[in-house]
Amino acid sequence: MENIINLIMLLLRALARWKKPNSLSVSIFRSIQSNGVSKGELNRQSIEITGASVGLGKRLKNRMIISQIILKQVINYYVLNNYGTFLF
């Protein structure tokens, strides 16, 4: 657990020094899954997932290692319609 906290602190310190990111990604998505029954019918089961994400990336250069840090935030909105169980 301590290693994870140290890594997060390192990433936050690196973020504070960024003037501008090397990469920016934005995505919006929507997924609908159902049991094949038409909308409006009583025995229809469905799940709708709508979401968005934003990511910032920065290339890190070290004498021995070239790597990239990507920080991403994702928000998902779930609508379950008559779904008793659902396996992720």
PDB file of N, CA and C in Angstrom:
ATOM      1  N   MET A   1       0.828  -1.199   0.000  1.00  0.00           N
ATOM      2  CA  MET A   1       0.000   0.000   0.000  1.00  0.00           C
ATOM      3  C   MET A   1       0.867   1.254   0.000  1.00  0.00           C
ATOM      4  N   GLU A   2       1.953   1.223   0.733  1.00  0.00           N
ATOM      5  CA  GLU A   2       2.838   2.386   0.811  1.00  0.00           C
ATOM      6  C   GLU A   2       3.453   2.692  -0.551  1.00  0.00           C
ATOM      7  N   ASN A   3       3.782   1.647  -1.326  1.00  0.00           N
ATOM      8  CA  ASN A   3       4.339   1.854  -2.662  1.00  0.00           C
ATOM      9  C   ASN A   3       3.346   2.545  -3.582  1.00  0.00           C
ATOM     10  N   ILE A   4       2.074   2.194  -3.454  1.00  0.00           N
ATOM     11  CA  ILE A   4       1.054   2.825  -4.281  1.00  0.00           C
ATOM     12  C   ILE A   4       0.913   4.295  -3.926  1.00  0.00           C
ATOM     13  N   ILE A   5       0.923   4.604  -2.645  1.00  0.00           N
ATOM     14  CA  ILE A   5       0.821   6.001  -2.210  1.00  0.00           C
ATOM     15  C   ILE A   5       2.024   6.794  -2.699  1.00  0.00           C
ATOM     16  N   ASN A   6       3.212   6.208  -2.622  1.00  0.00           N
ATOM     17  CA  ASN A   6       4.408   6.896  -3.113  1.00  0.00           C
ATOM     18  C   ASN A   6       4.336   7.137  -4.618  1.00  0.00           C
ATOM     19  N   LEU A   7       3.822   6.166  -5.359  1.00  0.00           N
ATOM     20  CA  LEU A   7       3.683   6.337  -6.799  1.00  0.00           C
ATOM     21  C   LEU A   7       2.688   7.441  -7.125  1.00  0.00           C
ATOM     22  N   ILE A   8       1.568   7.480  -6.403  1.00  0.00           N
ATOM     23  CA  ILE A   8       0.582   8.536  -6.624  1.00  0.00           C
ATOM     24  C   ILE A   8       1.172   9.902  -6.318  1.00  0.00           C
ATOM     25  N   MET A   9       1.929  10.002  -5.233  1.00  0.00           N
ATOM     26  CA  MET A   9       2.560  11.284  -4.892  1.00  0.00           C
ATOM     27  C   MET A   9       3.567  11.705  -5.965  1.00  0.00           C
ATOM     28  N   LEU A  10       4.315  10.742  -6.499  1.00  0.00           N
ATOM     29  CA  LEU A  10       5.267  11.027  -7.559  1.00  0.00           C
ATOM     30  C   LEU A  10       4.550  11.544  -8.803  1.00  0.00           C
ATOM     31  N   LEU A  11       3.431  10.907  -9.146  1.00  0.00           N
ATOM     32  CA  LEU A  11       2.662  11.352 -10.300  1.00  0.00           C
ATOM     33  C   LEU A  11       2.088  12.752 -10.095  1.00  0.00           C
ATOM     34  N   LEU A  12       1.618  13.030  -8.900  1.00  0.00           N
ATOM     35  CA  LEU A  12       1.074  14.361  -8.624  1.00  0.00           C
ATOM     36  C   LEU A  12       2.151  15.432  -8.699  1.00  0.00           C
ATOM     37  N   ARG A  13       3.349  15.121  -8.216  1.00  0.00           N
ATOM     38  CA  ARG A  13       4.454  16.087  -8.323  1.00  0.00           C
ATOM     39  C   ARG A  13       4.838  16.315  -9.779  1.00  0.00           C
ATOM     40  N   ALA A  14       4.838  15.247 -10.572  1.00  0.00           N
ATOM     41  CA  ALA A  14       5.151  15.382 -11.994  1.00  0.00           C
ATOM     42  C   ALA A  14       4.084  16.217 -12.707  1.00  0.00           C
ATOM     43  N   LEU A  15       2.824  16.009 -12.338  1.00  0.00           N
ATOM     44  CA  LEU A  15       1.746  16.791 -12.936  1.00  0.00           C
ATOM     45  C   LEU A  15       1.882  18.280 -12.642  1.00  0.00           C
ATOM     46  N   ALA A  16       2.332  18.604 -11.443  1.00  0.00           N
ATOM     47  CA  ALA A  16       2.462  20.005 -11.053  1.00  0.00           C
ATOM     48  C   ALA A  16       3.503  20.724 -11.903  1.00  0.00           C
ATOM     49  N   ARG A  17       4.464  19.995 -12.478  1.00  0.00           N
ATOM     50  CA  ARG A  17       5.517  20.612 -13.283  1.00  0.00           C
ATOM     51  C   ARG A  17       5.181  20.695 -14.766  1.00  0.00           C
ATOM     52  N   TRP A  18       4.087  20.081 -15.190  1.00  0.00           N
ATOM     53  CA  TRP A  18       3.732  20.092 -16.615  1.00  0.00           C
ATOM     54  C   TRP A  18       3.288  21.475 -17.040  1.00  0.00           C
ATOM     55  N   LYS A  19       3.838  21.950 -18.139  1.00  0.00           N
ATOM     56  CA  LYS A  19       3.344  23.195 -18.709  1.00  0.00           C
ATOM     57  C   LYS A  19       2.208  22.889 -19.671  1.00  0.00           C
ATOM     58  N   LYS A  20       2.372  21.848 -20.460  1.00  0.00           N
ATOM     59  CA  LYS A  20       1.289  21.365 -21.313  1.00  0.00           C
ATOM     60  C   LYS A  20       1.511  19.882 -21.571  1.00  0.00           C
ATOM     61  N   PRO A  21       0.442  19.128 -21.723  1.00  0.00           N
ATOM     62  CA  PRO A  21       0.598  17.690 -21.923  1.00  0.00           C
ATOM     63  C   PRO A  21       1.078  17.374 -23.341  1.00  0.00           C
ATOM     64  N   ASN A  22       1.716  16.203 -23.503  1.00  0.00           N
ATOM     65  CA  ASN A  22       2.117  15.746 -24.820  1.00  0.00           C
ATOM     66  C   ASN A  22       0.961  15.106 -25.564  1.00  0.00           C
ATOM     67  N   SER A  23      -0.045  14.640 -24.853  1.00  0.00           N
ATOM     68  CA  SER A  23      -1.202  14.044 -25.521  1.00  0.00           C
ATOM     69  C   SER A  23      -2.469  14.345 -24.738  1.00  0.00           C
ATOM     70  N   LEU A  24      -3.540  14.445 -25.461  1.00  0.00           N
ATOM     71  CA  LEU A  24      -4.859  14.662 -24.876  1.00  0.00           C
ATOM     72  C   LEU A  24      -5.824  13.746 -25.604  1.00  0.00           C
ATOM     73  N   SER A  25      -6.609  12.977 -24.865  1.00  0.00           N
ATOM     74  CA  SER A  25      -7.613  12.112 -25.492  1.00  0.00           C
ATOM     75  C   SER A  25      -8.961  12.354 -24.835  1.00  0.00           C
ATOM     76  N   VAL A  26      -9.987  12.407 -25.665  1.00  0.00           N
ATOM     77  CA  VAL A  26     -11.360  12.602 -25.204  1.00  0.00           C
ATOM     78  C   VAL A  26     -12.227  11.581 -25.932  1.00  0.00           C
ATOM     79  N   SER A  27     -13.077  10.881 -25.204  1.00  0.00           N
ATOM     80  CA  SER A  27     -13.979   9.941 -25.864  1.00  0.00           C
ATOM     81  C   SER A  27     -15.344   9.943 -25.179  1.00  0.00           C
ATOM     82  N   ILE A  28     -16.361   9.680 -25.982  1.00  0.00           N
ATOM     83  CA  ILE A  28     -17.736   9.556 -25.513  1.00  0.00           C
ATOM     84  C   ILE A  28     -18.268   8.262 -26.103  1.00  0.00           C
ATOM     85  N   PHE A  29     -18.986   7.477 -25.296  1.00  0.00           N
ATOM     86  CA  PHE A  29     -19.462   6.201 -25.809  1.00  0.00           C
ATOM     87  C   PHE A  29     -20.835   5.870 -25.253  1.00  0.00           C
ATOM     88  N   ARG A  30     -21.512   4.962 -25.976  1.00  0.00           N
ATOM     89  CA  ARG A  30     -22.833   4.482 -25.555  1.00  0.00           C
ATOM     90  C   ARG A  30     -22.952   3.033 -26.007  1.00  0.00           C
ATOM     91  N   SER A  31     -23.414   2.186 -25.107  1.00  0.00           N
ATOM     92  CA  SER A  31     -23.581   0.775 -25.394  1.00  0.00           C
ATOM     93  C   SER A  31     -24.953   0.338 -24.896  1.00  0.00           C
ATOM     94  N   ILE A  32     -25.673  -0.394 -25.737  1.00  0.00           N
ATOM     95  CA  ILE A  32     -26.990  -0.909 -25.365  1.00  0.00           C
ATOM     96  C   ILE A  32     -26.986  -2.411 -25.599  1.00  0.00           C
ATOM     97  N   GLN A  33     -27.346  -3.165 -24.561  1.00  0.00           N
ATOM     98  CA  GLN A  33     -27.464  -4.619 -24.666  1.00  0.00           C
ATOM     99  C   GLN A  33     -28.854  -5.005 -24.192  1.00  0.00           C
ATOM    100  N   SER A  34     -29.477  -5.949 -24.919  1.00  0.00           N
ATOM    101  CA  SER A  34     -30.819  -6.378 -24.516  1.00  0.00           C
ATOM    102  C   SER A  34     -30.993  -7.857 -24.824  1.00  0.00           C
ATOM    103  N   ASN A  35     -32.148  -8.368 -24.416  1.00  0.00           N
ATOM    104  CA  ASN A  35     -32.470  -9.766 -24.678  1.00  0.00           C
ATOM    105  C   ASN A  35     -33.134  -9.950 -26.044  1.00  0.00           C
ATOM    106  N   GLY A  36     -33.174  -8.920 -26.870  1.00  0.00           N
ATOM    107  CA  GLY A  36     -33.715  -9.019 -28.219  1.00  0.00           C
ATOM    108  C   GLY A  36     -35.185  -8.680 -28.347  1.00  0.00           C
ATOM    109  N   VAL A  37     -35.851  -8.417 -27.245  1.00  0.00           N
ATOM    110  CA  VAL A  37     -37.269  -8.054 -27.274  1.00  0.00           C
ATOM    111  C   VAL A  37     -37.375  -6.566 -27.603  1.00  0.00           C
ATOM    112  N   SER A  38     -38.361  -6.197 -28.402  1.00  0.00           N
ATOM    113  CA  SER A  38     -38.530  -4.804 -28.836  1.00  0.00           C
ATOM    114  C   SER A  38     -38.807  -3.876 -27.657  1.00  0.00           C
ATOM    115  N   LYS A  39     -38.442  -2.605 -27.838  1.00  0.00           N
ATOM    116  CA  LYS A  39     -38.715  -1.591 -26.810  1.00  0.00           C
ATOM    117  C   LYS A  39     -40.214  -1.477 -26.587  1.00  0.00           C
ATOM    118  N   GLY A  40     -40.607  -1.262 -25.341  1.00  0.00           N
ATOM    119  CA  GLY A  40     -42.013  -1.094 -24.997  1.00  0.00           C
ATOM    120  C   GLY A  40     -42.699  -2.374 -24.567  1.00  0.00           C
ATOM    121  N   GLU A  41     -42.134  -3.533 -24.881  1.00  0.00           N
ATOM    122  CA  GLU A  41     -42.735  -4.793 -24.459  1.00  0.00           C
ATOM    123  C   GLU A  41     -42.364  -5.075 -23.001  1.00  0.00           C
ATOM    124  N   LEU A  42     -43.264  -5.749 -22.289  1.00  0.00           N
ATOM    125  CA  LEU A  42     -43.090  -5.947 -20.854  1.00  0.00           C
ATOM    126  C   LEU A  42     -41.911  -6.842 -20.479  1.00  0.00           C
ATOM    127  N   ASN A  43     -41.586  -7.842 -21.278  1.00  0.00           N
ATOM    128  CA  ASN A  43     -40.516  -8.774 -20.898  1.00  0.00           C
ATOM    129  C   ASN A  43     -39.142  -8.377 -21.455  1.00  0.00           C
ATOM    130  N   ARG A  44     -38.992  -7.140 -21.863  1.00  0.00           N
ATOM    131  CA  ARG A  44     -37.699  -6.661 -22.366  1.00  0.00           C
ATOM    132  C   ARG A  44     -36.744  -6.449 -21.197  1.00  0.00           C
ATOM    133  N   GLN A  45     -35.527  -6.916 -21.360  1.00  0.00           N
ATOM    134  CA  GLN A  45     -34.448  -6.668 -20.408  1.00  0.00           C
ATOM    135  C   GLN A  45     -33.341  -5.947 -21.157  1.00  0.00           C
ATOM    136  N   SER A  46     -32.806  -4.896 -20.550  1.00  0.00           N
ATOM    137  CA  SER A  46     -31.727  -4.175 -21.234  1.00  0.00           C
ATOM    138  C   SER A  46     -30.844  -3.456 -20.226  1.00  0.00           C
ATOM    139  N   ILE A  47     -29.656  -3.155 -20.698  1.00  0.00           N
ATOM    140  CA  ILE A  47     -28.729  -2.311 -19.952  1.00  0.00           C
ATOM    141  C   ILE A  47     -28.159  -1.304 -20.939  1.00  0.00           C
ATOM    142  N   GLU A  48     -28.164  -0.055 -20.533  1.00  0.00           N
ATOM    143  CA  GLU A  48     -27.597   1.014 -21.349  1.00  0.00           C
ATOM    144  C   GLU A  48     -26.453   1.635 -20.570  1.00  0.00           C
ATOM    145  N   ILE A  49     -25.310   1.743 -21.213  1.00  0.00           N
ATOM    146  CA  ILE A  49     -24.140   2.353 -20.579  1.00  0.00           C
ATOM    147  C   ILE A  49     -23.715   3.536 -21.435  1.00  0.00           C
ATOM    148  N   THR A  50     -23.683   4.702 -20.821  1.00  0.00           N
ATOM    149  CA  THR A  50     -23.230   5.913 -21.486  1.00  0.00           C
ATOM    150  C   THR A  50     -22.059   6.453 -20.671  1.00  0.00           C
ATOM    151  N   GLY A  51     -21.018   6.897 -21.349  1.00  0.00           N
ATOM    152  CA  GLY A  51     -19.863   7.373 -20.606  1.00  0.00           C
ATOM    153  C   GLY A  51     -18.998   8.327 -21.387  1.00  0.00           C
ATOM    154  N   ALA A  52     -18.057   8.891 -20.675  1.00  0.00           N
ATOM    155  CA  ALA A  52     -17.094   9.811 -21.261  1.00  0.00           C
ATOM    156  C   ALA A  52     -15.773   9.658 -20.525  1.00  0.00           C
ATOM    157  N   SER A  53     -14.688   9.938 -21.242  1.00  0.00           N
ATOM    158  CA  SER A  53     -13.371   9.888 -20.601  1.00  0.00           C
ATOM    159  C   SER A  53     -12.493  11.002 -21.140  1.00  0.00           C
ATOM    160  N   VAL A  54     -11.587  11.446 -20.298  1.00  0.00           N
ATOM    161  CA  VAL A  54     -10.594  12.444 -20.661  1.00  0.00           C
ATOM    162  C   VAL A  54      -9.253  11.941 -20.154  1.00  0.00           C
ATOM    163  N   GLY A  55      -8.239  12.002 -21.007  1.00  0.00           N
ATOM    164  CA  GLY A  55      -6.915  11.536 -20.607  1.00  0.00           C
ATOM    165  C   GLY A  55      -5.836  12.533 -20.983  1.00  0.00           C
ATOM    166  N   LEU A  56      -4.835  12.645 -20.140  1.00  0.00           N
ATOM    167  CA  LEU A  56      -3.651  13.477 -20.392  1.00  0.00           C
ATOM    168  C   LEU A  56      -2.428  12.582 -20.334  1.00  0.00           C
ATOM    169  N   GLY A  57      -1.512  12.783 -21.260  1.00  0.00           N
ATOM    170  CA  GLY A  57      -0.305  11.963 -21.277  1.00  0.00           C
ATOM    171  C   GLY A  57       0.946  12.817 -21.363  1.00  0.00           C
ATOM    172  N   LYS A  58       2.016  12.308 -20.791  1.00  0.00           N
ATOM    173  CA  LYS A  58       3.296  13.020 -20.793  1.00  0.00           C
ATOM    174  C   LYS A  58       4.409  12.007 -20.983  1.00  0.00           C
ATOM    175  N   ARG A  59       5.288  12.267 -21.932  1.00  0.00           N
ATOM    176  CA  ARG A  59       6.431  11.387 -22.144  1.00  0.00           C
ATOM    177  C   ARG A  59       7.517  11.737 -21.132  1.00  0.00           C
ATOM    178  N   LEU A  60       8.037  10.724 -20.484  1.00  0.00           N
ATOM    179  CA  LEU A  60       9.108  10.896 -19.505  1.00  0.00           C
ATOM    180  C   LEU A  60      10.405  10.391 -20.115  1.00  0.00           C
ATOM    181  N   LYS A  61      11.443  11.172 -20.006  1.00  0.00           N
ATOM    182  CA  LYS A  61      12.735  10.755 -20.533  1.00  0.00           C
ATOM    183  C   LYS A  61      13.725  10.651 -19.382  1.00  0.00           C
ATOM    184  N   ASN A  62      14.293   9.489 -19.271  1.00  0.00           N
ATOM    185  CA  ASN A  62      15.332   9.221 -18.297  1.00  0.00           C
ATOM    186  C   ASN A  62      16.536   8.743 -19.090  1.00  0.00           C
ATOM    187  N   ARG A  63      17.691   8.705 -18.489  1.00  0.00           N
ATOM    188  CA  ARG A  63      18.867   8.239 -19.220  1.00  0.00           C
ATOM    189  C   ARG A  63      18.713   6.798 -19.693  1.00  0.00           C
ATOM    190  N   MET A  64      18.032   5.983 -18.901  1.00  0.00           N
ATOM    191  CA  MET A  64      17.936   4.563 -19.221  1.00  0.00           C
ATOM    192  C   MET A  64      16.545   4.142 -19.701  1.00  0.00           C
ATOM    193  N   ILE A  65      15.524   4.905 -19.377  1.00  0.00           N
ATOM    194  CA  ILE A  65      14.154   4.486 -19.667  1.00  0.00           C
ATOM    195  C   ILE A  65      13.403   5.629 -20.351  1.00  0.00           C
ATOM    196  N   ILE A  66      12.690   5.302 -21.413  1.00  0.00           N
ATOM    197  CA  ILE A  66      11.756   6.243 -22.020  1.00  0.00           C
ATOM    198  C   ILE A  66      10.371   5.646 -21.823  1.00  0.00           C
ATOM    199  N   SER A  67       9.513   6.365 -21.136  1.00  0.00           N
ATOM    200  CA  SER A  67       8.184   5.840 -20.846  1.00  0.00           C
ATOM    201  C   SER A  67       7.170   6.972 -20.938  1.00  0.00           C
ATOM    202  N   GLN A  68       5.926   6.643 -20.676  1.00  0.00           N
ATOM    203  CA  GLN A  68       4.859   7.618 -20.746  1.00  0.00           C
ATOM    204  C   GLN A  68       3.915   7.425 -19.573  1.00  0.00           C
ATOM    205  N   ILE A  69       3.476   8.525 -18.991  1.00  0.00           N
ATOM    206  CA  ILE A  69       2.466   8.506 -17.933  1.00  0.00           C
ATOM    207  C   ILE A  69       1.169   8.990 -18.557  1.00  0.00           C
ATOM    208  N   ILE A  70       0.106   8.238 -18.341  1.00  0.00           N
ATOM    209  CA  ILE A  70      -1.208   8.640 -18.830  1.00  0.00           C
ATOM    210  C   ILE A  70      -2.166   8.661 -17.646  1.00  0.00           C
ATOM    211  N   LEU A  71      -2.789   9.789 -17.425  1.00  0.00           N
ATOM    212  CA  LEU A  71      -3.798   9.933 -16.379  1.00  0.00           C
ATOM    213  C   LEU A  71      -5.151  10.038 -17.059  1.00  0.00           C
ATOM    214  N   LYS A  72      -6.100   9.236 -16.622  1.00  0.00           N
ATOM    215  CA  LYS A  72      -7.385   9.172 -17.300  1.00  0.00           C
ATOM    216  C   LYS A  72      -8.515   9.177 -16.283  1.00  0.00           C
ATOM    217  N   GLN A  73      -9.564   9.914 -16.590  1.00  0.00           N
ATOM    218  CA  GLN A  73     -10.763   9.953 -15.762  1.00  0.00           C
ATOM    219  C   GLN A  73     -11.936   9.476 -16.607  1.00  0.00           C
ATOM    220  N   VAL A  74     -12.679   8.502 -16.108  1.00  0.00           N
ATOM    221  CA  VAL A  74     -13.811   7.924 -16.833  1.00  0.00           C
ATOM    222  C   VAL A  74     -15.061   8.052 -15.974  1.00  0.00           C
ATOM    223  N   ILE A  75     -16.149   8.450 -16.597  1.00  0.00           N
ATOM    224  CA  ILE A  75     -17.445   8.530 -15.920  1.00  0.00           C
ATOM    225  C   ILE A  75     -18.424   7.655 -16.703  1.00  0.00           C
ATOM    226  N   ASN A  76     -19.087   6.726 -16.024  1.00  0.00           N
ATOM    227  CA  ASN A  76     -20.075   5.849 -16.653  1.00  0.00           C
ATOM    228  C   ASN A  76     -21.430   6.060 -16.000  1.00  0.00           C
ATOM    229  N   TYR A  77     -22.485   5.991 -16.813  1.00  0.00           N
ATOM    230  CA  TYR A  77     -23.864   6.103 -16.342  1.00  0.00           C
ATOM    231  C   TYR A  77     -24.607   4.852 -16.804  1.00  0.00           C
ATOM    232  N   TYR A  78     -25.151   4.092 -15.868  1.00  0.00           N
ATOM    233  CA  TYR A  78     -25.803   2.824 -16.163  1.00  0.00           C
ATOM    234  C   TYR A  78     -27.312   2.960 -15.999  1.00  0.00           C
ATOM    235  N   VAL A  79     -28.064   2.425 -16.963  1.00  0.00           N
ATOM    236  CA  VAL A  79     -29.526   2.341 -16.861  1.00  0.00           C
ATOM    237  C   VAL A  79     -29.895   0.874 -17.025  1.00  0.00           C
ATOM    238  N   LEU A  80     -30.431   0.270 -15.967  1.00  0.00           N
ATOM    239  CA  LEU A  80     -30.867  -1.121 -15.999  1.00  0.00           C
ATOM    240  C   LEU A  80     -32.380  -1.150 -16.134  1.00  0.00           C
ATOM    241  N   ASN A  81     -32.872  -1.893 -17.107  1.00  0.00           N
ATOM    242  CA  ASN A  81     -34.307  -2.008 -17.331  1.00  0.00           C
ATOM    243  C   ASN A  81     -34.719  -3.469 -17.154  1.00  0.00           C
ATOM    244  N   ASN A  82     -35.365  -3.781 -16.032  1.00  0.00           N
ATOM    245  CA  ASN A  82     -35.872  -5.118 -15.765  1.00  0.00           C
ATOM    246  C   ASN A  82     -34.723  -6.151 -15.732  1.00  0.00           C
ATOM    247  N   TYR A  83     -33.570  -5.743 -15.276  1.00  0.00           N
ATOM    248  CA  TYR A  83     -32.419  -6.640 -15.208  1.00  0.00           C
ATOM    249  C   TYR A  83     -32.288  -7.155 -13.785  1.00  0.00           C
ATOM    250  N   GLY A  84     -32.584  -8.424 -13.555  1.00  0.00           N
ATOM    251  CA  GLY A  84     -32.467  -9.011 -12.228  1.00  0.00           C
ATOM    252  C   GLY A  84     -31.014  -9.228 -11.839  1.00  0.00           C
ATOM    253  N   THR A  85     -30.238  -9.757 -12.768  1.00  0.00           N
ATOM    254  CA  THR A  85     -28.810  -9.971 -12.523  1.00  0.00           C
ATOM    255  C   THR A  85     -28.050  -9.575 -13.766  1.00  0.00           C
ATOM    256  N   PHE A  86     -26.816  -9.182 -13.548  1.00  0.00           N
ATOM    257  CA  PHE A  86     -25.948  -8.842 -14.667  1.00  0.00           C
ATOM    258  C   PHE A  86     -24.528  -9.146 -14.270  1.00  0.00           C
ATOM    259  N   LEU A  87     -23.817  -9.849 -15.106  1.00  0.00           N
ATOM    260  CA  LEU A  87     -22.427 -10.204 -14.835  1.00  0.00           C
ATOM    261  C   LEU A  87     -21.506  -9.281 -15.598  1.00  0.00           C
ATOM    262  N   PHE A  88     -20.587  -8.633 -14.893  1.00  0.00           N
ATOM    263  CA  PHE A  88     -19.614  -7.764 -15.557  1.00  0.00           C
ATOM    264  C   PHE A  88     -18.435  -8.584 -16.001  1.00  0.00           C
TER     265      PHE A  88
END
